[in-house]
CSV table of C-alpha atoms in Angstrom, one decimal:
chain,number,residue,atom,x,y,z
O,324,MET,CA,5.4,26.3,34.8
O,325,ILE,CA,7.2,23.1,33.9
O,326,PRO,CA,7.2,22.2,30.1
O,327,LEU,CA,7.0,18.6,28.9
O,328,ALA,CA,7.8,18.6,25.2
O,329,HIS,CA,7.0,15.4,23.3
O,330,PRO,CA,8.0,15.2,19.6
O,331,PHE,CA,5.9,12.7,17.6
O,332,GLY,CA,8.2,9.8,17.1
O,333,ASN,CA,7.6,6.7,15.1
O,334,TRP,CA,4.3,4.8,15.5
O,335,THR,CA,5.5,1.6,17.2
O,336,PRO,CA,2.6,0.0,19.0
O,337,ASP,CA,4.6,-3.2,19.5
O,338,LEU,CA,6.9,-1.4,22.0
O,339,PRO,CA,6.1,-0.8,25.7
O,340,SER,CA,4.2,2.4,26.3
O,341,TRP,CA,7.0,3.9,28.3
O,342,GLY,CA,10.6,4.7,27.3
O,343,ALA,CA,11.8,6.6,24.3
O,344,PRO,CA,9.3,9.0,22.6
O,345,HIS,CA,7.1,7.1,20.2
O,346,MET,CA,3.4,6.9,19.2
O,347,ARG,CA,0.8,4.6,20.7
O,348,ASP,CA,-1.7,5.6,17.9
O,349,ALA,CA,-1.2,7.2,14.5
O,350,ARG,CA,-4.6,6.8,12.9
O,351,ASN,CA,-5.7,8.4,9.6
O,352,VAL,CA,-2.3,10.1,9.0
O,353,ILE,CA,0.6,9.7,6.6
O,354,PRO,CA,4.0,9.3,8.1
O,355,SER,CA,6.6,11.9,7.1
O,356,ALA,CA,10.3,12.6,7.8
O,357,THR,CA,9.4,15.0,10.7
O,358,GLY,CA,6.0,13.8,11.9
O,359,PHE,CA,2.6,13.2,10.3
O,360,GLN,CA,0.5,14.6,7.5
O,361,PRO,CA,-3.3,14.3,7.0
O,362,PHE,CA,-4.7,11.3,5.2
O,363,PRO,CA,-7.3,12.4,2.6
O,364,SER,CA,-10.3,10.2,1.9
O,365,LEU,CA,-10.7,8.3,-1.4
O,366,SER,CA,-12.5,10.6,-3.9
O,367,ALA,CA,-14.1,9.1,-7.1
O,368,THR,CA,-12.8,10.5,-10.4
O,369,THR,CA,-14.5,8.1,-12.9
O,370,ASN,CA,-17.8,6.5,-13.7
O,371,THR,CA,-18.6,3.2,-12.0
O,372,ILE,CA,-18.1,-0.2,-13.5
O,373,ALA,CA,-20.2,-3.3,-13.0
O,374,GLY,CA,-18.8,-5.5,-10.2
O,375,ARG,CA,-16.0,-5.4,-7.7
O,376,THR,CA,-12.5,-4.7,-9.0
O,377,LEU,CA,-10.0,-7.5,-8.5
O,378,ALA,CA,-6.9,-5.9,-10.1
O,379,ALA,CA,-5.8,-2.9,-12.1
O,380,ILE,CA,-2.8,-1.6,-13.9
O,381,SER,CA,-1.6,1.7,-15.3
O,382,VAL,CA,0.9,1.7,-18.2
O,383,ARG,CA,2.1,3.6,-21.3
O,384,ASP,CA,1.4,2.3,-24.8
O,385,LYS,CA,4.0,2.4,-27.6
O,386,ASP,CA,3.0,6.0,-28.4
O,387,GLY,CA,3.3,7.2,-24.8
O,388,GLY,CA,-0.4,7.3,-24.1
O,389,SER,CA,-1.7,6.5,-20.6
O,390,ARG,CA,-3.7,3.3,-20.4
O,391,ILE,CA,-5.6,2.0,-17.3
O,392,TYR,CA,-7.1,-1.5,-17.3
O,393,CYS,CA,-9.0,-3.2,-14.5
O,394,GLY,CA,-10.6,-6.6,-14.1
O,395,THR,CA,-13.7,-7.8,-12.3
O,396,ALA,CA,-14.9,-11.4,-12.0
O,397,SER,CA,-16.4,-11.4,-15.5
O,398,ASN,CA,-15.0,-8.4,-17.4
O,399,ILE,CA,-11.9,-6.5,-18.3
O,400,TYR,CA,-12.3,-2.8,-18.7
O,401,GLU,CA,-10.2,-0.1,-20.2
O,402,GLN,CA,-10.5,3.6,-19.2
O,403,THR,CA,-11.4,5.2,-22.6
O,404,SER,CA,-11.7,8.8,-21.4
O,405,SER,CA,-11.0,10.7,-18.3
O,406,ILE,CA,-14.1,9.3,-16.6
O,407,ALA,CA,-15.5,6.5,-18.8
O,408,TRP,CA,-14.8,2.8,-18.9
O,409,THR,CA,-15.3,0.4,-21.8
O,410,SER,CA,-15.6,-3.4,-21.5
O,411,ARG,CA,-12.8,-5.0,-23.5
O,412,GLY,CA,-13.7,-8.6,-22.7
O,413,SER,CA,-16.4,-10.5,-20.9
O,414,GLY,CA,-17.5,-14.0,-19.8
O,415,TYR,CA,-14.5,-14.6,-17.5
O,416,SER,CA,-14.4,-16.6,-14.2
O,417,ALA,CA,-11.9,-14.7,-12.1
O,418,THR,CA,-12.2,-14.8,-8.3
O,419,ASP,CA,-10.3,-13.6,-5.3
O,420,THR,CA,-8.1,-16.7,-5.4
O,421,ASN,CA,-7.9,-16.7,-9.2
O,422,ARG,CA,-7.3,-13.0,-9.4
O,423,TRP,CA,-6.4,-11.0,-12.5
O,424,ARG,CA,-2.7,-10.2,-13.2
O,425,PHE,CA,-1.7,-7.8,-15.9
O,426,ALA,CA,1.5,-7.4,-17.8
O,427,ALA,CA,2.6,-5.0,-20.5
O,428,TYR,CA,4.6,-6.7,-23.3
O,429,LYS,CA,5.7,-4.1,-25.9
O,430,ASP,CA,2.3,-2.8,-27.2
O,431,LEU,CA,0.4,-5.7,-25.8
O,432,MET,CA,-1.6,-5.8,-22.6
O,433,VAL,CA,-1.7,-9.4,-21.3
O,434,ALA,CA,-4.0,-10.7,-18.6
O,435,THR,CA,-4.3,-13.9,-16.7
O,436,ASP,CA,-6.5,-15.2,-14.0
O,437,PHE,CA,-5.6,-18.9,-14.0
O,438,ALA,CA,-9.3,-19.8,-14.5
O,439,ASP,CA,-9.4,-18.6,-18.1
O,440,VAL,CA,-7.1,-18.8,-21.1
O,441,ILE,CA,-4.5,-16.0,-21.1
O,442,GLN,CA,-6.0,-12.9,-22.7
O,443,VAL,CA,-4.2,-10.2,-24.9
O,444,ALA,CA,-5.1,-6.9,-26.4
O,445,THR,CA,-3.2,-4.3,-28.4
O,446,MET,CA,-3.0,-1.1,-26.4
O,447,SER,CA,-2.4,1.6,-28.9
O,448,THR,CA,-5.4,0.6,-31.0
O,449,GLY,CA,-7.8,0.2,-28.1
O,450,GLY,CA,-8.6,-3.4,-29.1
O,451,SER,CA,-10.6,-6.0,-27.3
O,452,PHE,CA,-9.1,-8.9,-25.4
O,453,ALA,CA,-8.9,-12.3,-27.0
O,454,ALA,CA,-7.2,-15.6,-26.2
O,455,LEU,CA,-3.4,-15.5,-26.6
O,456,GLY,CA,-2.2,-17.7,-29.4
O,457,GLY,CA,0.2,-20.6,-29.2
O,458,THR,CA,-1.4,-22.6,-26.4
O,459,PRO,CA,0.2,-20.9,-23.4
O,460,PRO,CA,-0.3,-22.4,-20.0
O,461,GLN,CA,-3.0,-21.1,-17.6
O,462,ALA,CA,-1.1,-19.3,-14.9
O,463,ARG,CA,-1.6,-17.2,-11.8
O,464,PHE,CA,1.3,-14.8,-12.5
O,465,ILE,CA,2.7,-13.2,-15.7
O,466,SER,CA,5.4,-10.8,-16.5
O,467,ALA,CA,7.4,-9.4,-19.4
O,468,PHE,CA,11.1,-10.3,-19.2
O,469,GLY,CA,13.1,-8.7,-22.0
O,470,GLU,CA,11.9,-10.3,-25.2
O,471,PHE,CA,10.1,-13.1,-23.3
O,472,LEU,CA,6.7,-13.4,-21.8
O,473,VAL,CA,6.9,-15.4,-18.6
O,474,THR,CA,4.2,-17.2,-16.7
O,475,ALA,CA,4.5,-18.7,-13.2
O,476,ASN,CA,2.4,-21.0,-10.9
O,477,THR,CA,0.9,-22.7,-13.9
O,478,SER,CA,-1.7,-25.3,-14.5
O,479,ALA,CA,1.2,-27.9,-14.8
O,480,SER,CA,2.6,-27.0,-11.3
O,481,ALA,CA,2.3,-24.3,-8.7
O,482,MET,CA,6.2,-24.3,-8.7
O,483,GLN,CA,6.7,-24.0,-12.4
O,484,VAL,CA,8.0,-21.0,-14.4
O,485,ARG,CA,7.4,-21.2,-18.2
O,486,TRP,CA,8.4,-18.7,-20.9
O,487,SER,CA,7.5,-18.1,-24.5
O,488,SER,CA,9.8,-18.1,-27.5
O,489,ILE,CA,12.0,-15.1,-27.8
O,490,SER,CA,10.3,-12.1,-29.3
O,491,ASN,CA,7.2,-14.2,-29.9
O,492,PRO,CA,4.6,-14.3,-27.1
O,493,THR,CA,2.3,-16.5,-29.2
O,494,SER,CA,4.8,-19.4,-29.5
O,495,TRP,CA,5.0,-21.7,-26.5
O,496,THR,CA,6.4,-25.0,-27.8
O,497,ILE,CA,9.2,-26.0,-25.5
O,498,GLY,CA,12.5,-26.2,-27.4
O,499,THR,CA,11.4,-23.8,-30.1
O,500,ASP,CA,13.2,-20.4,-30.3
O,501,GLN,CA,14.3,-20.7,-26.6
O,502,ALA,CA,10.8,-21.4,-25.2
O,503,ASP,CA,11.2,-23.5,-22.1
O,504,ALA,CA,10.0,-24.3,-18.6
O,505,VAL,CA,11.4,-25.2,-15.2
O,506,THR,CA,9.8,-26.6,-12.1
O,507,PHE,CA,11.5,-25.8,-8.9
O,508,PRO,CA,12.3,-28.7,-6.5
O,509,ASP,CA,11.7,-26.6,-3.3
O,510,GLY,CA,10.7,-23.2,-2.0
O,511,GLY,CA,6.9,-23.8,-2.0
O,512,LEU,CA,4.2,-22.2,-4.1
O,513,ILE,CA,5.2,-19.4,-6.4
O,514,ARG,CA,3.5,-16.2,-5.1
O,515,GLY,CA,4.7,-13.5,-7.5
O,516,LEU,CA,7.1,-12.2,-10.1
O,517,GLY,CA,9.1,-9.0,-10.1
O,518,TYR,CA,11.0,-7.6,-13.1
O,519,ALA,CA,13.9,-5.3,-12.6
O,520,ASP,CA,17.2,-5.8,-14.5
O,521,VAL,CA,16.6,-9.5,-13.8
O,522,LEU,CA,13.4,-11.5,-13.0
O,523,TYR,CA,12.7,-12.4,-9.4
O,524,VAL,CA,10.5,-15.3,-8.5
O,525,PHE,CA,8.9,-15.0,-5.1
O,526,GLN,CA,7.9,-18.3,-3.4
O,527,GLU,CA,6.5,-19.2,0.0
O,528,GLN,CA,9.9,-19.9,1.4
O,529,ALA,CA,12.4,-18.8,-1.2
O,530,ILE,CA,13.3,-16.0,-3.6
O,531,ARG,CA,15.0,-16.9,-6.9
O,532,ARG,CA,16.7,-14.8,-9.5
O,533,ILE,CA,16.5,-15.5,-13.3
O,534,VAL,CA,19.1,-14.1,-15.6
O,535,TYR,CA,18.9,-14.5,-19.4
O,536,VAL,CA,22.2,-15.9,-20.8
O,537,GLY,CA,21.1,-17.2,-24.2
O,538,PRO,CA,21.4,-20.7,-25.7
O,539,PRO,CA,22.1,-23.4,-24.8
O,540,THR,CA,21.4,-22.6,-21.1
O,541,ILE,CA,18.9,-19.8,-21.9
O,542,MET,CA,18.3,-18.9,-18.3
O,543,ASN,CA,20.5,-19.0,-15.2
O,544,ILE,CA,18.4,-19.5,-12.1
O,545,ASP,CA,19.9,-18.9,-8.6
O,546,VAL,CA,18.3,-19.1,-5.1
O,547,ILE,CA,18.9,-15.6,-3.5
O,548,GLU,CA,17.2,-16.3,-0.2
O,549,ARG,CA,15.7,-19.3,1.6
O,550,GLY,CA,13.2,-19.5,4.4
O,551,ARG,CA,11.4,-16.3,3.5
O,552,GLY,CA,8.8,-15.1,1.0
O,553,PRO,CA,5.4,-13.4,0.7
O,554,VAL,CA,2.4,-14.8,2.5
O,555,THR,CA,0.4,-13.6,-0.5
O,556,GLY,CA,1.4,-12.3,-3.9
O,557,ASN,CA,-1.2,-9.5,-3.4
O,558,SER,CA,1.2,-7.9,-0.8
O,559,LEU,CA,4.0,-7.4,-3.4
O,560,ALA,CA,4.7,-3.7,-4.3
O,561,GLN,CA,7.7,-2.7,-6.5
O,562,LEU,CA,9.6,0.5,-6.9
O,563,GLY,CA,12.6,0.1,-9.2
O,564,GLY,CA,14.7,-2.8,-7.9
O,565,ALA,CA,13.1,-2.7,-4.4
O,566,PHE,CA,10.2,-5.0,-3.5
O,567,PHE,CA,8.0,-4.7,-0.4
O,568,TYR,CA,5.9,-7.6,0.9
O,569,LEU,CA,4.2,-9.1,3.8
O,570,GLY,CA,5.8,-12.3,5.0
O,571,GLU,CA,4.6,-15.0,7.4
O,572,ASP,CA,6.1,-13.0,10.4
O,573,GLY,CA,5.8,-9.4,9.2
O,574,PHE,CA,6.7,-6.8,6.6
O,575,TYR,CA,9.9,-6.9,4.6
O,576,LEU,CA,11.9,-5.0,2.0
O,577,PHE,CA,13.8,-7.1,-0.5
O,578,ASN,CA,16.6,-5.1,-2.1
O,579,GLY,CA,17.6,-7.6,-4.7
O,580,GLN,CA,20.1,-9.4,-2.4
O,581,GLN,CA,18.2,-10.1,0.8
O,582,SER,CA,15.0,-9.3,2.7
O,583,GLN,CA,15.2,-6.8,5.5
O,584,PRO,CA,12.6,-6.6,8.2
O,585,ILE,CA,10.8,-3.2,8.3
O,586,GLY,CA,8.0,-4.0,10.8
O,587,HIS,CA,9.8,-6.0,13.5
O,588,GLY,CA,9.5,-4.5,16.9
O,589,LYS,CA,7.3,-1.8,15.4
O,590,ILE,CA,4.0,-2.8,13.9
O,591,ASP,CA,4.2,-6.5,13.0
O,592,ASP,CA,2.4,-7.7,16.2
O,593,TRP,CA,-0.2,-5.0,15.9
O,594,PHE,CA,-0.9,-5.9,12.3
O,595,ALA,CA,-1.1,-9.6,13.1
O,596,ALA,CA,-3.8,-8.8,15.7
O,597,ASP,CA,-5.6,-6.2,13.5
O,598,HIS,CA,-6.0,-7.9,10.1
O,599,ASN,CA,-8.3,-10.7,9.2
O,600,PRO,CA,-6.2,-13.5,7.8
O,601,GLY,CA,-9.2,-15.1,6.1
O,602,PHE,CA,-9.3,-12.3,3.6
O,603,LEU,CA,-5.6,-11.9,2.5
O,604,ASP,CA,-6.8,-12.7,-1.0
O,605,ARG,CA,-8.3,-9.2,-1.0
O,606,MET,CA,-5.1,-7.4,0.0
O,607,SER,CA,-3.5,-5.0,-2.5
O,608,ALA,CA,-0.4,-2.8,-2.4
O,609,ALA,CA,0.9,0.3,-4.1
O,610,VAL,CA,3.7,2.8,-4.0
O,611,ASP,CA,3.6,6.6,-4.0
O,612,PRO,CA,7.1,7.8,-4.8
O,613,VAL,CA,6.2,11.5,-4.3
O,614,ASN,CA,5.5,11.0,-0.6
O,615,LYS,CA,7.9,8.0,-0.4
O,616,ILE,CA,5.1,5.8,0.8
O,617,VAL,CA,4.2,2.2,0.2
O,618,ALA,CA,0.6,1.3,1.3
O,619,TRP,CA,-1.2,-2.0,1.9
O,620,LEU,CA,-5.0,-2.1,1.8
O,621,TYR,CA,-6.3,-5.0,3.9
O,622,THR,CA,-9.4,-6.3,5.7
O,623,SER,CA,-9.4,-5.7,9.5
O,624,ASN,CA,-11.1,-7.8,12.1
O,625,ALA,CA,-13.7,-5.0,12.3
O,626,SER,CA,-14.9,-6.0,8.8
O,627,PRO,CA,-16.3,-9.6,9.0
O,628,SER,CA,-17.8,-9.3,5.5
O,629,GLY,CA,-14.3,-9.2,4.0
O,630,GLN,CA,-14.5,-5.7,2.7
O,631,PRO,CA,-11.0,-4.2,2.8
O,632,ASP,CA,-11.3,-1.3,5.3
O,633,SER,CA,-7.8,-0.3,6.4
O,634,LEU,CA,-4.4,0.8,5.0
O,635,ILE,CA,-1.1,0.5,6.7
O,636,LEU,CA,1.5,3.0,5.4
O,637,TYR,CA,5.3,2.9,5.4
O,638,HIS,CA,7.6,5.8,4.7
O,639,TRP,CA,10.7,4.0,3.4
O,640,ALA,CA,13.1,7.0,3.6
O,641,ALA,CA,12.2,7.9,7.2
O,642,ASP,CA,11.5,4.3,8.3
O,643,ARG,CA,8.2,5.4,9.8
O,644,TRP,CA,4.7,3.9,10.0
O,645,ALA,CA,1.0,5.0,10.3
O,646,TYR,CA,-2.4,3.6,9.4
O,647,ALA,CA,-5.8,4.7,8.1
O,648,ARG,CA,-9.3,3.4,8.2
O,649,GLN,CA,-10.6,3.7,4.7
O,650,SER,CA,-12.8,1.2,2.8
O,651,ALA,CA,-11.9,0.5,-0.8
O,652,HIS,CA,-11.9,-2.5,-3.1
O,653,LEU,CA,-8.4,-2.0,-4.3
O,654,ILE,CA,-5.4,0.3,-4.4
O,655,PHE,CA,-2.8,0.4,-7.2
O,656,SER,CA,0.0,2.6,-8.6
O,657,VAL,CA,-1.2,4.9,-11.3
O,658,LEU,CA,0.7,7.0,-13.8
O,659,GLY,CA,-0.2,10.7,-14.2
O,660,LYS,CA,-2.7,11.5,-16.9
O,661,GLY,CA,-0.7,14.3,-18.5
O,662,GLN,CA,-4.0,16.3,-18.6
O,663,THR,CA,-4.4,19.6,-20.3
O,664,LEU,CA,-6.5,22.4,-18.9
O,665,GLU,CA,-8.9,21.9,-21.7
O,666,GLY,CA,-9.2,18.3,-20.9
O,667,LEU,CA,-10.3,19.1,-17.3
O,668,ASP,CA,-13.5,20.5,-18.7
O,669,ALA,CA,-14.7,17.0,-19.2
O,670,LEU,CA,-14.1,16.2,-15.6
O,671,PHE,CA,-15.3,19.2,-13.6
O,672,ALA,CA,-17.9,21.9,-14.2
O,673,SER,CA,-15.5,24.6,-12.9
O,674,VAL,CA,-12.3,25.0,-11.0
O,675,ASP,CA,-14.3,25.5,-7.8
O,676,ALA,CA,-15.9,22.1,-8.4
O,677,MET,CA,-12.6,20.2,-8.7
O,678,THR,CA,-12.0,17.6,-6.0
O,679,ILE,CA,-8.4,17.2,-7.0
O,680,SER,CA,-5.9,20.0,-6.6
O,681,LEU,CA,-4.2,21.3,-9.8
O,682,ASP,CA,-0.9,20.6,-8.0
O,683,ASP,CA,-1.7,16.9,-7.6
O,684,PRO,CA,0.8,14.6,-9.2
O,685,ILE,CA,-1.9,12.7,-11.0
O,686,TRP,CA,-2.1,15.4,-13.6
O,687,LEU,CA,1.6,15.2,-14.4
O,688,GLY,CA,2.3,12.8,-17.3
O,689,SER,CA,5.5,11.4,-15.7
O,690,SER,CA,4.3,11.0,-12.1
O,691,LEU,CA,3.4,7.9,-10.2
O,692,SER,CA,1.1,7.9,-7.3
O,693,PHE,CA,-1.5,5.5,-5.8
O,694,ALA,CA,-5.2,5.4,-6.6
O,695,GLY,CA,-8.0,3.0,-5.7
O,696,PHE,CA,-11.4,1.7,-6.4
O,697,THR,CA,-14.2,2.8,-4.2
O,698,THR,CA,-16.8,0.5,-2.7
O,699,ASP,CA,-19.2,1.9,-5.4
O,700,ASN,CA,-16.9,0.5,-8.1
O,701,ALA,CA,-15.4,3.8,-9.3
O,702,MET,CA,-11.8,4.6,-9.6
O,703,GLY,CA,-10.6,7.5,-7.4
O,704,VAL,CA,-7.6,9.1,-5.8
O,705,PHE,CA,-6.8,10.1,-2.2
O,706,THR,CA,-7.6,13.8,-2.5
O,707,GLY,CA,-11.0,14.0,-0.6
O,708,ALA,CA,-11.6,15.6,2.8
O,709,ASN,CA,-9.1,14.7,5.4
O,710,LEU,CA,-10.1,11.9,7.7
O,711,GLU,CA,-10.3,12.4,11.5
O,712,ALA,CA,-6.7,12.0,12.7
O,713,THR,CA,-5.8,10.6,16.1
O,714,LEU,CA,-2.3,10.9,17.5
O,715,GLU,CA,-1.6,9.4,20.9
O,716,THR,CA,1.9,9.5,22.4
O,717,SER,CA,3.8,7.1,24.6
O,718,ASP,CA,3.9,7.8,28.3
O,719,LEU,CA,5.5,11.0,29.7
O,720,ALA,CA,7.0,11.1,33.1
O,721,SER,CA,8.6,14.1,34.8
O,722,GLY,CA,9.8,12.4,38.0
O,723,ALA,CA,7.7,14.6,40.1
O,724,ARG,CA,3.9,14.9,40.6
O,725,LEU,CA,2.5,17.5,38.3
O,726,LEU,CA,-0.7,19.4,37.7
O,727,LEU,CA,-1.0,19.9,34.0
O,728,ARG,CA,-2.8,23.1,32.9
O,729,GLU,CA,-2.1,23.6,29.2
O,730,ALA,CA,-1.3,21.8,26.0
O,731,MET,CA,0.1,23.1,22.8
O,732,PRO,CA,-0.2,20.9,19.7
O,733,LEU,CA,2.8,21.5,17.4
O,734,SER,CA,0.7,21.5,14.2
O,735,ASP,CA,-0.7,24.1,11.8
O,736,THR,CA,-4.2,23.0,12.7
O,737,THR,CA,-6.6,25.3,14.5
O,738,ALA,CA,-9.2,22.6,15.2
O,739,ALA,CA,-7.4,20.0,17.4
O,740,THR,CA,-8.7,18.7,20.6
O,741,VAL,CA,-6.5,17.3,23.4
O,742,SER,CA,-7.4,14.8,26.0
O,743,ILE,CA,-4.9,13.8,28.7
O,744,GLY,CA,-4.6,10.4,30.4
O,745,ALA,CA,-3.0,10.6,33.8
O,746,ARG,CA,-1.9,8.0,36.4
O,747,GLU,CA,0.3,7.7,39.4
O,748,ARG,CA,2.1,4.4,38.8
O,749,THR,CA,3.0,2.3,35.8
O,750,GLY,CA,0.7,-0.4,36.9
O,751,ASP,CA,-2.3,1.9,37.1
O,752,THR,CA,-4.8,2.4,34.2
O,753,PHE,CA,-4.7,5.8,32.5
O,754,ALA,CA,-7.8,7.9,33.2
O,755,PHE,CA,-8.5,10.2,30.3
O,756,LYS,CA,-10.1,13.6,30.9
O,757,THR,CA,-12.7,15.1,28.6
O,758,ALA,CA,-11.2,16.5,25.5
O,759,ALA,CA,-10.7,20.3,25.2
O,760,SER,CA,-10.5,22.4,22.1
O,761,GLN,CA,-7.9,24.8,20.9
O,762,GLN,CA,-8.3,28.5,21.8
O,763,ALA,CA,-7.5,31.4,19.5
O,764,SER,CA,-3.9,31.3,20.7
O,765,GLY,CA,-3.5,27.7,19.6
O,766,ARG,CA,-3.3,26.5,23.3
O,767,VAL,CA,-5.6,24.0,24.8
O,768,PRO,CA,-6.7,24.4,28.5
O,769,ILE,CA,-6.4,21.1,30.4
O,770,ARG,CA,-6.4,19.9,34.0
O,771,ALA,CA,-4.8,16.6,34.9
O,772,SER,CA,-2.8,15.5,37.9
O,773,GLY,CA,-0.4,12.6,38.2
O,774,ARG,CA,3.2,11.4,37.7
O,775,GLN,CA,2.7,9.9,34.2
O,776,PHE,CA,0.7,11.3,31.3
O,777,ARG,CA,-0.4,10.3,27.8
O,778,PRO,CA,-1.7,13.0,25.5
O,779,ARG,CA,-4.2,12.2,22.8
O,780,ILE,CA,-4.6,14.7,20.0
O,781,VAL,CA,-7.6,14.5,17.6
O,782,ILE,CA,-7.9,16.6,14.5
O,783,PRO,CA,-11.5,16.5,13.3
O,784,ALA,CA,-12.5,15.2,9.9
O,785,GLY,CA,-12.6,17.8,7.2
O,786,SER,CA,-10.1,20.0,8.9
O,787,THR,CA,-7.4,21.8,6.9
O,788,TRP,CA,-3.9,21.1,8.0
O,789,THR,CA,-0.5,20.0,6.6
O,790,HIS,CA,1.7,18.7,9.4
O,791,ALA,CA,1.8,17.6,13.1
O,792,GLN,CA,5.1,17.2,14.8
O,793,GLY,CA,4.5,17.0,18.5
O,794,VAL,CA,2.8,18.4,21.6
O,795,THR,CA,4.1,20.4,24.6
O,796,LEU,CA,2.4,20.2,28.0
O,797,MET,CA,2.7,22.8,30.7
O,798,GLY,CA,2.3,22.1,34.4
O,799,GLN,CA,3.4,22.9,37.9
O,800,ALA,CA,4.9,20.7,40.6
O,801,GLN,CA,2.5,19.5,43.3
O,802,GLY,CA,5.2,18.2,45.7
O,803,VAL,CA,5.9,14.6,46.6
O,804,ARG,CA,3.5,12.3,48.4
């Protein structure tokens, strides 16, 4: 028997189907350093709220308590227990295009949607939201920056950045206690803010850096990069000083100095064909440092209603990609709850009834993972039953004509099925055989004849497994003809 071993390389659908080992399909899996892991479904952990969630944030208050806020078109909610939400403000006019943005400034939670006056609440006291004093501008973006509260893309100009007086977010008179504004002459619309050691302003076609230097200059503003920026601010995801975003021509990582393409020649063309550009306003992004993943939730062309139904996932340490089909209103990065065992009694009737493992990072007070809001308007985490995984490799060629008889998935699953596509020439269409299941030995009996082969491995929904690293095919030579 002649073995054809095929390790699962990177999912790079933009590349030709032949050549170096890579994946033609990596659906409903998470990329890892050595292969792929299962992608769990989104499992609700809270009560529902009234209306579709447009934005959410997870932060610590001044006492170290975990606070989660979310905004719908008309309300701002705070999670007031492990499962309950309380409305902290109502009567708003937020939309997909005038979407909520939240920022923590000391013990204040500040929210803006451009359509309404900027709102503020004191976190540690669980207060309701009210209009921020000092006549701040209406703005699409907001961020803390040291002792300043900074707004961007304001009602005065979509290219304006304006900040409050130092140490006083209710004072906005320009020229008073270092409050000021600047309108950029180029770079296009401002599409986001990112605060690391400095403040970054992301525009359509430029990325600027703001550094506080004090009076009389107050802020030094430099252009770091021209000709590049996010296609939507909803695609920005930050981890420390690194920023991930979707540009006009694909996905990028901005490291504080320049943007580096991370999807070129891999998945950019696939994504351009798969996503529905008419609903970019519903995109959201989040990071999961535990798994070293950044994820983007988006609307595919299979969802004409605009409901986000897909995630594309990037493992930044291994430079590997995958995707999943999972409907949700939103994803966001969430801090661990720091839950005690006694506190779990309010969530679950028993240990057996828990939908989230006790080992999950969400229970750790210092952890950061990503969560989402279900289509039923409940917050949840990705700890439900594993989705059906599909792993399809690039083309395998032995040089001789083979009759394949056996496949061995290199995975700890016992439930996989394998289907083999076979053809004689590169110009022929692959003919896939009926999928066969694993036997007790882990092997899958197959029968396919040809010179080129493409294995497709499917792991059924709900199966228990932890990794998939490749597949080995066994066959025998049939001679040359």
